[in-house]
PDB file of C-alpha atoms in Angstrom:
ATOM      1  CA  UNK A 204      87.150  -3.532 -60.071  1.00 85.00           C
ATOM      2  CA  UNK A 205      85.546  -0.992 -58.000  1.00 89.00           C
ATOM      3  CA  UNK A 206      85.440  -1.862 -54.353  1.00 92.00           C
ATOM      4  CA  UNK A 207      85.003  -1.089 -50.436  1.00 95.00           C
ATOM      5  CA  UNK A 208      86.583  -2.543 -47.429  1.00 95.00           C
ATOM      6  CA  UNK A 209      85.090  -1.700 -44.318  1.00 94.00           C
ATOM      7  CA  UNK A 210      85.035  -3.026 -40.658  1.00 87.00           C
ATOM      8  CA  UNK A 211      82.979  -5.994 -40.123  1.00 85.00           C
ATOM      9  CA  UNK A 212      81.554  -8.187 -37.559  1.00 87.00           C
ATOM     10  CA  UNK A 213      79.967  -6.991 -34.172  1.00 92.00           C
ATOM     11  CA  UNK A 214      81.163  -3.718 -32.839  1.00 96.00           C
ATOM     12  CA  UNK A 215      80.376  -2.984 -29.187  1.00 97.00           C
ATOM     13  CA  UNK A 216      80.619  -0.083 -26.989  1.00 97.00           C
ATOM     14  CA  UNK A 217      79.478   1.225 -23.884  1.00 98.00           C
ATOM     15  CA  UNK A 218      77.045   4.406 -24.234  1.00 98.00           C
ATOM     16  CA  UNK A 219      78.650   7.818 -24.185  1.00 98.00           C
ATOM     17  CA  UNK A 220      81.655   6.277 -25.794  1.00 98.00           C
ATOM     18  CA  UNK A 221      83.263   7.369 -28.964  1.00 98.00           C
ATOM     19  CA  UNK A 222      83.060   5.071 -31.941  1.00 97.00           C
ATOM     20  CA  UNK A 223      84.738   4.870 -35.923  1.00 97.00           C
ATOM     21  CA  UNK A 224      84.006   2.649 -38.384  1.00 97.00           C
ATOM     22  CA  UNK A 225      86.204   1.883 -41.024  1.00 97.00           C
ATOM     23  CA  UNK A 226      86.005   2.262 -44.741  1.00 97.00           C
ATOM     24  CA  UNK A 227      88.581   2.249 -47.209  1.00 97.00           C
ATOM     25  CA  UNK A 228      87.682   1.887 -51.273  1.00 97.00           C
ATOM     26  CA  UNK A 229      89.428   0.922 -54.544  1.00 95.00           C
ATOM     27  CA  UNK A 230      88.255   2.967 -57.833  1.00 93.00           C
ATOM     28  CA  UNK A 231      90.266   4.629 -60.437  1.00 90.00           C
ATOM     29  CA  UNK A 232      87.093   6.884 -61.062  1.00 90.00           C
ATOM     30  CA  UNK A 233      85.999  10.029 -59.328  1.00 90.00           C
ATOM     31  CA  UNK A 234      84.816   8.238 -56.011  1.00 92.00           C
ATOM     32  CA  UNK A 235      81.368   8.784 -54.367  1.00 93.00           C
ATOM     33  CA  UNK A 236      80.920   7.117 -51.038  1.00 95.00           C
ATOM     34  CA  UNK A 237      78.042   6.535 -48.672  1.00 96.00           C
ATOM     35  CA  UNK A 238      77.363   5.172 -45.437  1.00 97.00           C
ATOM     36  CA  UNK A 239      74.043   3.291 -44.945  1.00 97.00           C
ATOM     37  CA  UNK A 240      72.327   2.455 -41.871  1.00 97.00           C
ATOM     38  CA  UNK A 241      70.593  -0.281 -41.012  1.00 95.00           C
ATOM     39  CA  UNK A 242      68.236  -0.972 -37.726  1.00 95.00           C
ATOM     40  CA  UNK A 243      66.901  -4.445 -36.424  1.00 92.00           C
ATOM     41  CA  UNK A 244      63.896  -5.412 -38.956  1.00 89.00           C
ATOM     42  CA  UNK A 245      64.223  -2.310 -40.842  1.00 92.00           C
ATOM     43  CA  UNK A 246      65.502  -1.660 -44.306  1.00 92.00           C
ATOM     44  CA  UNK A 247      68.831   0.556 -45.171  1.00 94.00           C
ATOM     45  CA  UNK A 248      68.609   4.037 -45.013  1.00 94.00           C
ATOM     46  CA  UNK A 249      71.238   6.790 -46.360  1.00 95.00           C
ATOM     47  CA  UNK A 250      73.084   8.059 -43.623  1.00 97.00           C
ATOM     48  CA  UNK A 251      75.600  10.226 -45.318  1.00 96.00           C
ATOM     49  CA  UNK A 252      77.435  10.728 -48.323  1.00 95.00           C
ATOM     50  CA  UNK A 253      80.150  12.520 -49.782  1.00 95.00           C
ATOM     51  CA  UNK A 254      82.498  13.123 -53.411  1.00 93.00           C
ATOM     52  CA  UNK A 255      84.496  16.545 -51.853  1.00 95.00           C
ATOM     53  CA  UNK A 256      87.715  15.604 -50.840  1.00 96.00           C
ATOM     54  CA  UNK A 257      88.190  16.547 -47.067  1.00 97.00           C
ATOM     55  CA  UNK A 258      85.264  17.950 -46.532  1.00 97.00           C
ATOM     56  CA  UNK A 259      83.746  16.625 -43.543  1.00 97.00           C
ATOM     57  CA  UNK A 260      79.612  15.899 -44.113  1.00 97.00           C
ATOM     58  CA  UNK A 261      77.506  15.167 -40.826  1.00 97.00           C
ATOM     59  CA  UNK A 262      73.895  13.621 -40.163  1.00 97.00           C
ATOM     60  CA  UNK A 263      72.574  12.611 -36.578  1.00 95.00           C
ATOM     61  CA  UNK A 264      75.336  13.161 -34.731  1.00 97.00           C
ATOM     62  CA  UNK A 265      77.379  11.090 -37.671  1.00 98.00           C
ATOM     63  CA  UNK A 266      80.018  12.571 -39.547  1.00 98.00           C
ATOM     64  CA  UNK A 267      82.763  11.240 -41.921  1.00 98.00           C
ATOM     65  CA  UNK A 268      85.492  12.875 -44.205  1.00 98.00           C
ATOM     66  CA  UNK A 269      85.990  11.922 -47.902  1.00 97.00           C
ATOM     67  CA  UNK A 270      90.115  11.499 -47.823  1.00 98.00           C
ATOM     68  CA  UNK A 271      91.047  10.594 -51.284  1.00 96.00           C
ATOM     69  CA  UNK A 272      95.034  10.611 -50.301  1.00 97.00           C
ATOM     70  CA  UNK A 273      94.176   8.024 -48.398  1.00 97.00           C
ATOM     71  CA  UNK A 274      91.205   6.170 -50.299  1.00 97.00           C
ATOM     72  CA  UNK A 275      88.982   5.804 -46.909  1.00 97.00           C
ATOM     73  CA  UNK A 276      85.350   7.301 -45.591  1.00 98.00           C
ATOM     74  CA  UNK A 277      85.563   6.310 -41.973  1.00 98.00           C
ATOM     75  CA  UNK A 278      81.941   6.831 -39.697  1.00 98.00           C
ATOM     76  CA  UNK A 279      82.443   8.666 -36.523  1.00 98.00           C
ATOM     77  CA  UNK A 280      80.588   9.615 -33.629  1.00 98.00           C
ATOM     78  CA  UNK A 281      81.543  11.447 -30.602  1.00 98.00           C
ATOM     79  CA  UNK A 282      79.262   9.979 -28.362  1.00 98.00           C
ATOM     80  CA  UNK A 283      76.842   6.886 -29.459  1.00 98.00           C
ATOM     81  CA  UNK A 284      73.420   6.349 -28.058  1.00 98.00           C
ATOM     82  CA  UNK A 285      71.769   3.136 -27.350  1.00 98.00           C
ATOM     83  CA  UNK A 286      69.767   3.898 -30.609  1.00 97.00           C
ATOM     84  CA  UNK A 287      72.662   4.043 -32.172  1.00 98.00           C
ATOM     85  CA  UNK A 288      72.476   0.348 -32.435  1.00 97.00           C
ATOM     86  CA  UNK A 289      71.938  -0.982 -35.921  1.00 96.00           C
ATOM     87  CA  UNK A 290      74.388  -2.166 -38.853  1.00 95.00           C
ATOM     88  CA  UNK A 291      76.024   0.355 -40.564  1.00 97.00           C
ATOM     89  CA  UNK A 292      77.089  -0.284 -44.137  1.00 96.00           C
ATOM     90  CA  UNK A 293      80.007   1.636 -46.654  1.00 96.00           C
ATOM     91  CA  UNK A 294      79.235   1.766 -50.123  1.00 95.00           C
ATOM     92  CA  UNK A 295      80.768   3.155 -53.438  1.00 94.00           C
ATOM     93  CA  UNK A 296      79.233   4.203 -56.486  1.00 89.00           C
ATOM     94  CA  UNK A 297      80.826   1.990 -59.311  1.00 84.00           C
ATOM     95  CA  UNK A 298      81.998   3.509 -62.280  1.00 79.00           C
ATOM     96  CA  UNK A 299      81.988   6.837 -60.429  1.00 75.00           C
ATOM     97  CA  UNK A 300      79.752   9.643 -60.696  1.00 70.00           C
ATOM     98  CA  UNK A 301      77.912  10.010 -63.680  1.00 68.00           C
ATOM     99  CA  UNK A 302      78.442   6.988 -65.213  1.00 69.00           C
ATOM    100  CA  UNK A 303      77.674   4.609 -62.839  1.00 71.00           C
ATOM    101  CA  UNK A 304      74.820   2.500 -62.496  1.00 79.00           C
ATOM    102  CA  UNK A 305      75.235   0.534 -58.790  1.00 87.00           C
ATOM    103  CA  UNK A 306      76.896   0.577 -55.823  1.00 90.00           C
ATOM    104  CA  UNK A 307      79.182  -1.919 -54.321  1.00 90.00           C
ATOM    105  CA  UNK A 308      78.445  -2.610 -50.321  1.00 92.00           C
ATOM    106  CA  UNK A 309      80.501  -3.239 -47.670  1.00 93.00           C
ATOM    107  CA  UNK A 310      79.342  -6.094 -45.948  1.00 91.00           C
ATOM    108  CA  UNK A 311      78.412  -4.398 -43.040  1.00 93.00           C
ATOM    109  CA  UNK A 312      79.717  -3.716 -39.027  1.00 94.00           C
ATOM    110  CA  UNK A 313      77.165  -4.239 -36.272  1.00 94.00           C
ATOM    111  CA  UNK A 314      76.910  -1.904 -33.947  1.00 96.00           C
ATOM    112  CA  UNK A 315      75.882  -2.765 -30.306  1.00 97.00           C
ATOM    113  CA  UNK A 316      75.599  -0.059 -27.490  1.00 98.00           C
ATOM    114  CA  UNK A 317      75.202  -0.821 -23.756  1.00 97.00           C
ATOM    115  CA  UNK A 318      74.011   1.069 -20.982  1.00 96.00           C
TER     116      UNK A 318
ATOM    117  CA  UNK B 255      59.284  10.940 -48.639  1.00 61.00           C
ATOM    118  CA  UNK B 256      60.120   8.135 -51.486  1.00 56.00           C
ATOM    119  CA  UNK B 257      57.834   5.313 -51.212  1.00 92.00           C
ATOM    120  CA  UNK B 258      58.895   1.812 -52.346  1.00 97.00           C
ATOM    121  CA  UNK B 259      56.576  -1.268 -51.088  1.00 96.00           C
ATOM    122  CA  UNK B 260      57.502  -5.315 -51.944  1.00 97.00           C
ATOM    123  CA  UNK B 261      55.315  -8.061 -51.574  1.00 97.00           C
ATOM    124  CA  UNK B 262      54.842 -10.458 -49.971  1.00 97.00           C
ATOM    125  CA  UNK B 263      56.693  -9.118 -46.606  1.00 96.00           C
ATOM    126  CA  UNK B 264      57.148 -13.186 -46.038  1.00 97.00           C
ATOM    127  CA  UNK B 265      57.190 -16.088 -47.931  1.00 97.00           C
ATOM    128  CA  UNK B 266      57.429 -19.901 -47.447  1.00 98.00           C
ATOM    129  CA  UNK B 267      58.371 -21.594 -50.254  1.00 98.00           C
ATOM    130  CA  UNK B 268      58.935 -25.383 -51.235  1.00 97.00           C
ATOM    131  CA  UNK B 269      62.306 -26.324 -53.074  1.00 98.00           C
ATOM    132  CA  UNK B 270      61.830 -26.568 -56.596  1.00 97.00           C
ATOM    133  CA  UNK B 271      58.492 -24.747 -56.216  1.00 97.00           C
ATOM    134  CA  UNK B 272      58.583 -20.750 -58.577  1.00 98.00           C
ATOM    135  CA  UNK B 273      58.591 -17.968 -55.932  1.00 98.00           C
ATOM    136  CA  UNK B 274      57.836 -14.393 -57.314  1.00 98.00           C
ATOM    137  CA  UNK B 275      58.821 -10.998 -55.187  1.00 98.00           C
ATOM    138  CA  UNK B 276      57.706  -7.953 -56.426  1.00 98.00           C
ATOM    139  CA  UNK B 277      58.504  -4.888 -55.668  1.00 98.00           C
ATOM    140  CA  UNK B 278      56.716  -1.248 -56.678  1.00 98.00           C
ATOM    141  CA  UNK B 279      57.898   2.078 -56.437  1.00 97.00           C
ATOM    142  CA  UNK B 280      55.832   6.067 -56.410  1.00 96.00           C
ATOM    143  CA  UNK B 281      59.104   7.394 -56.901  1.00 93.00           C
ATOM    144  CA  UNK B 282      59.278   8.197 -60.248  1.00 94.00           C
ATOM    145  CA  UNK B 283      62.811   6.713 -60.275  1.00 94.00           C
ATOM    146  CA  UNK B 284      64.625   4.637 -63.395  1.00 94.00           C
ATOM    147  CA  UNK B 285      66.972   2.425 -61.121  1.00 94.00           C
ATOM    148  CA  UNK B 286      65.618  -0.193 -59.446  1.00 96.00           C
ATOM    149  CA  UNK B 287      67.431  -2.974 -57.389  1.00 97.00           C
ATOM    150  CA  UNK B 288      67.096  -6.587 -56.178  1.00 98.00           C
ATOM    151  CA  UNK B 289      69.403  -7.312 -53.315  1.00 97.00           C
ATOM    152  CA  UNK B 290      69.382 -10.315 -50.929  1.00 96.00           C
ATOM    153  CA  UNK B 291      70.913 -10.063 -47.527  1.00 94.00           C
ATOM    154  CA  UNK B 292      72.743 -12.850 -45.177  1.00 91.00           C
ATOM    155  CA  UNK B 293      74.255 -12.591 -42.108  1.00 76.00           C
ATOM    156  CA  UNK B 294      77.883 -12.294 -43.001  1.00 67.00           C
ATOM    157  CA  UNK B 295      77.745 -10.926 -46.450  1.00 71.00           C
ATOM    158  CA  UNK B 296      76.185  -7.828 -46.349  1.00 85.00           C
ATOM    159  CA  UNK B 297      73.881  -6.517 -49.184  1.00 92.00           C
ATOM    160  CA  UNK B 298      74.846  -8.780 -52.778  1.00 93.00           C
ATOM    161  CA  UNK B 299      73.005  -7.266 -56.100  1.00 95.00           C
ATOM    162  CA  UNK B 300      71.263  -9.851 -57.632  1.00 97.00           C
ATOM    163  CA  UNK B 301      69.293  -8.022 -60.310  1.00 97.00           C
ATOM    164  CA  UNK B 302      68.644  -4.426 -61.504  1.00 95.00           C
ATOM    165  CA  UNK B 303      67.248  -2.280 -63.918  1.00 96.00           C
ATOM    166  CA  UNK B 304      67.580   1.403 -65.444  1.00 93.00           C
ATOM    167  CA  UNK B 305      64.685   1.370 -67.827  1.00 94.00           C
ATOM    168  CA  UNK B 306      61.580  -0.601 -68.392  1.00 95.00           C
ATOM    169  CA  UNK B 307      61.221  -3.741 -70.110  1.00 95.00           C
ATOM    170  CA  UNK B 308      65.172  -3.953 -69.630  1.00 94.00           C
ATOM    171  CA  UNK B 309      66.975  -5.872 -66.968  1.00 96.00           C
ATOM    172  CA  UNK B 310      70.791  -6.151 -66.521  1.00 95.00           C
ATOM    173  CA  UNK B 311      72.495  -8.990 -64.243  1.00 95.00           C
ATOM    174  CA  UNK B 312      74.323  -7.835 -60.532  1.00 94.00           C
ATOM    175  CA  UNK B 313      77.160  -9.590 -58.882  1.00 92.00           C
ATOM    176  CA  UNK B 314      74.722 -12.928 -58.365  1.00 95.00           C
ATOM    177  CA  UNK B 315      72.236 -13.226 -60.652  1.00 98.00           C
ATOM    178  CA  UNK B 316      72.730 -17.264 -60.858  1.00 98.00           C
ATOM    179  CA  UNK B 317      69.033 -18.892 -59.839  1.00 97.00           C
ATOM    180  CA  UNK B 318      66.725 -15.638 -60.063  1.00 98.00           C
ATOM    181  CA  UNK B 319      65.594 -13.671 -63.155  1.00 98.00           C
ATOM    182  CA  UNK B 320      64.417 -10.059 -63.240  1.00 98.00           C
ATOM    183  CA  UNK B 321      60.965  -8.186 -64.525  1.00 98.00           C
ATOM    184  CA  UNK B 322      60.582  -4.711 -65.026  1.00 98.00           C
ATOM    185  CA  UNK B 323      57.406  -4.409 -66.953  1.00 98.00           C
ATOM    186  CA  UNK B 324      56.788  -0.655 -66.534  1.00 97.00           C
ATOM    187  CA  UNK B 325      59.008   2.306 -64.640  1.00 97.00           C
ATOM    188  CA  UNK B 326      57.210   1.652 -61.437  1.00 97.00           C
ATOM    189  CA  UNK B 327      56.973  -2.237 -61.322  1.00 98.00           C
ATOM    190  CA  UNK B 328      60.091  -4.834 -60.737  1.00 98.00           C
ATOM    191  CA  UNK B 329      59.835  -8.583 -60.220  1.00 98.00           C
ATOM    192  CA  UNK B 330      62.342 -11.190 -59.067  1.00 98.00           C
ATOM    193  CA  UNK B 331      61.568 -14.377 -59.610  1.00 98.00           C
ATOM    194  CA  UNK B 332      62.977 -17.789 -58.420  1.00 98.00           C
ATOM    195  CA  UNK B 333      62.176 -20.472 -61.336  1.00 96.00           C
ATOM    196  CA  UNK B 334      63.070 -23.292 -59.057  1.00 97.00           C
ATOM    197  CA  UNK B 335      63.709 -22.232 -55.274  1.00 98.00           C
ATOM    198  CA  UNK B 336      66.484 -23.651 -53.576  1.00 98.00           C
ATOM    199  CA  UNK B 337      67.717 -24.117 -49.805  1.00 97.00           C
ATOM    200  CA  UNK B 338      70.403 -21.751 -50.328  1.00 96.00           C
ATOM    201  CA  UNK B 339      68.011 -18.691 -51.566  1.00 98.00           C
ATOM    202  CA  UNK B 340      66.670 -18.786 -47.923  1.00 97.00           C
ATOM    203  CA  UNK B 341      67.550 -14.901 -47.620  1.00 97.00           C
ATOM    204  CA  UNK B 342      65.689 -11.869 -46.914  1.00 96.00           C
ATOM    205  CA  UNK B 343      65.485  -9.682 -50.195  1.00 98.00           C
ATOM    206  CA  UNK B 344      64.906  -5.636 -50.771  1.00 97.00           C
ATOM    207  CA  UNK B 345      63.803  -3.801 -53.408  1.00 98.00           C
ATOM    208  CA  UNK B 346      65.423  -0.596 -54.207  1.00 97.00           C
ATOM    209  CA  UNK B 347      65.457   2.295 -56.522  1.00 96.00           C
ATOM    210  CA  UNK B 348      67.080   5.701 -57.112  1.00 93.00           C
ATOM    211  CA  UNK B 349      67.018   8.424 -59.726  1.00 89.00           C
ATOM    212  CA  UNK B 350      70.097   7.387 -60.776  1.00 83.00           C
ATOM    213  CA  UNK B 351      72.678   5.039 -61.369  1.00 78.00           C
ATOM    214  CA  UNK B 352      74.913   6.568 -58.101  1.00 78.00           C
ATOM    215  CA  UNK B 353      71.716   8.536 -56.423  1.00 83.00           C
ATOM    216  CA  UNK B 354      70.744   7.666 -52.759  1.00 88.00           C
ATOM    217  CA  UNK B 355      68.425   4.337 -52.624  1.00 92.00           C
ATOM    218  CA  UNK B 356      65.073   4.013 -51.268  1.00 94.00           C
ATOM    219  CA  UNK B 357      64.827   0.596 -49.652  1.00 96.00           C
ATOM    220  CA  UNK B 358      61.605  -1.508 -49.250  1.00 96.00           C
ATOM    221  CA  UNK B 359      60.985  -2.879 -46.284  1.00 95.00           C
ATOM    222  CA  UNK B 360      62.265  -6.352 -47.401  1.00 96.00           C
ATOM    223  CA  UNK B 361      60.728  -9.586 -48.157  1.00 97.00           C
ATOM    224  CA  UNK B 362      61.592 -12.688 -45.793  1.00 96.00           C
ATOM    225  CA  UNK B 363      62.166 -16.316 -47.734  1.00 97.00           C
ATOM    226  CA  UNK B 364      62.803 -19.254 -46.456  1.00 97.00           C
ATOM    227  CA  UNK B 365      62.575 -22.164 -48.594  1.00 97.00           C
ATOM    228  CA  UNK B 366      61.912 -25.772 -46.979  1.00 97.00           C
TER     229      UNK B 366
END
C-alpha cells in the first residue's frame, strides 16, 4: 500500500546551520506529498506541498523538490532558526490525487535548534 | 482562516468508563479526521468521514467508534476507555479527500 518513510527521532542542530529532512514514499498512483509542521503544544500545520515533478515549492524559508525518479520529498533549509524547532511530519495522499480520501504520515523527526 | 475547535481540550477518564471527543468545524469541509498521537508513532488515523451520517474506519479504529451527525459535527467515542488510549487526539478536516488539513488544537486523554 501507499506509504512514506521519513527521518525520525530527534534532529539537532546548532542555529545558522543547514538542515534536510528525509522523505521517501511508495505509491503506484500520481503522488501528492506534504510536509507538516508541528510546534510544542500546537496542532499540525501545512508547511508545503507539492505533485510537479522537480519543481522546487518554498514556505518560510522551507523548500523541498517533488523527485519522482527517485520517489523522495526531502525538507530543506539553508539556515534554521531557533523557531525552527518543532516536529516536522511527511505525508502522502493515498490513492493519489483525485481519488484519494487520507493521507498516510510519517511518523515524524524532531527538530531541536541551539543557540 | 479555517476554524476547527474539539472539546474538551483535556480529559481524565476512568478505565472502562465511555469518553466522548468531539470535534466541530466552520469550514464548510466534507473530510473530517480523528487522529491520535504518541511519542514515537507519529499521527495514526483512527476514524474519518467524507459525508454526514457516514463514517469509514482508518488504520486503528479497534476501541473507538465515529459520529458524524451533520457536515460540521464529528464525534469519537471510547465505549470502554482503556490504559493504552492514553493519547492526545486531533480533529481534522479538509475539502477533500487529498486537500490540506485544518487541525484542532487537540484533546489531551489520559485514562487512570
Amino acid at each position: 500500500g501507499d506509504s512514506v518513510t521519513q527521518t525520525e527521532g530527534l534532529v539537532t542542530l546548532t542555529k545558522g546551520l543547514p538542515v534536510m529532512l528525509n522523505c521517501t514514499y511508495q505509491t503506484t498512483y500520481s503522488p501528492f506529498l506534504f510536509w507538516y509542521v508541528q510546534h510544542l503544544n500546537e496542532a499540525p500545520k501545512l508547511l508545503l506541498k507539492s505533485s510537479t515533478d522537480n519543481k522546487r515549492t518554498e514556505h518560510q524559508g522551507f523548500y523541498a523538490t517533488l523527485h519522482k525518479s527517485s520517489s523522495s520529498f526531502h525538507l530543506q533549509k539553508s539556515s534554521v532558526q531557533l523557531s525552527d524547532s518543532a516536529l516536522y511530519f511527511c505525508a502522502l495522499i493515498e490513492g493519489g490525487q483525485g481519488t484519494g480520501s487520507k493521507l498516510s504520515f510519517g511518523k515524524g523527526a524532531k527538530l531541536t535548534v541551539s543557540p | 482562516e479555517a476554524a476547527v475547535t474539539q472539546s474538551p481540550r483535556s480529559k481524565v477518564a476512568v478505565t472502562g468508563g465511555k469518553v466522548t471527543l468531539s470535534c466541530h468545524q466552520t469550514n464548510n469541509h466534507d473530510y473530517m479526521y480523528w487522529y491520535r498521537q504518541d511519542t514515537g508513532h507519529g499521527l495514526r488515523l483512527i476514524h474519518y468521514s467524507y459525508v454526514a451520517d457516514s463514517t469509514e474506519k482508518g488504520d486503528i479504529p479497534d476501541g473507538y467508534k465515529a459520529s458524524r451527525p451533520s457536515q460540521e459535527n464529528f464525534s469519537l467515542i471510547l465505549e470502554l476507555a482503556s490504559l493504552s488510549q492514553t493519547a492526545v487526539y486531533f480533529c481534522a478536516s479538509s475539502d477533500w479527500g487529498g486537500g490540506e488539513q485544518y487541525f484542532g488544537p487537540g484533546t489531551r486523554l489520559t485514562v487512570l
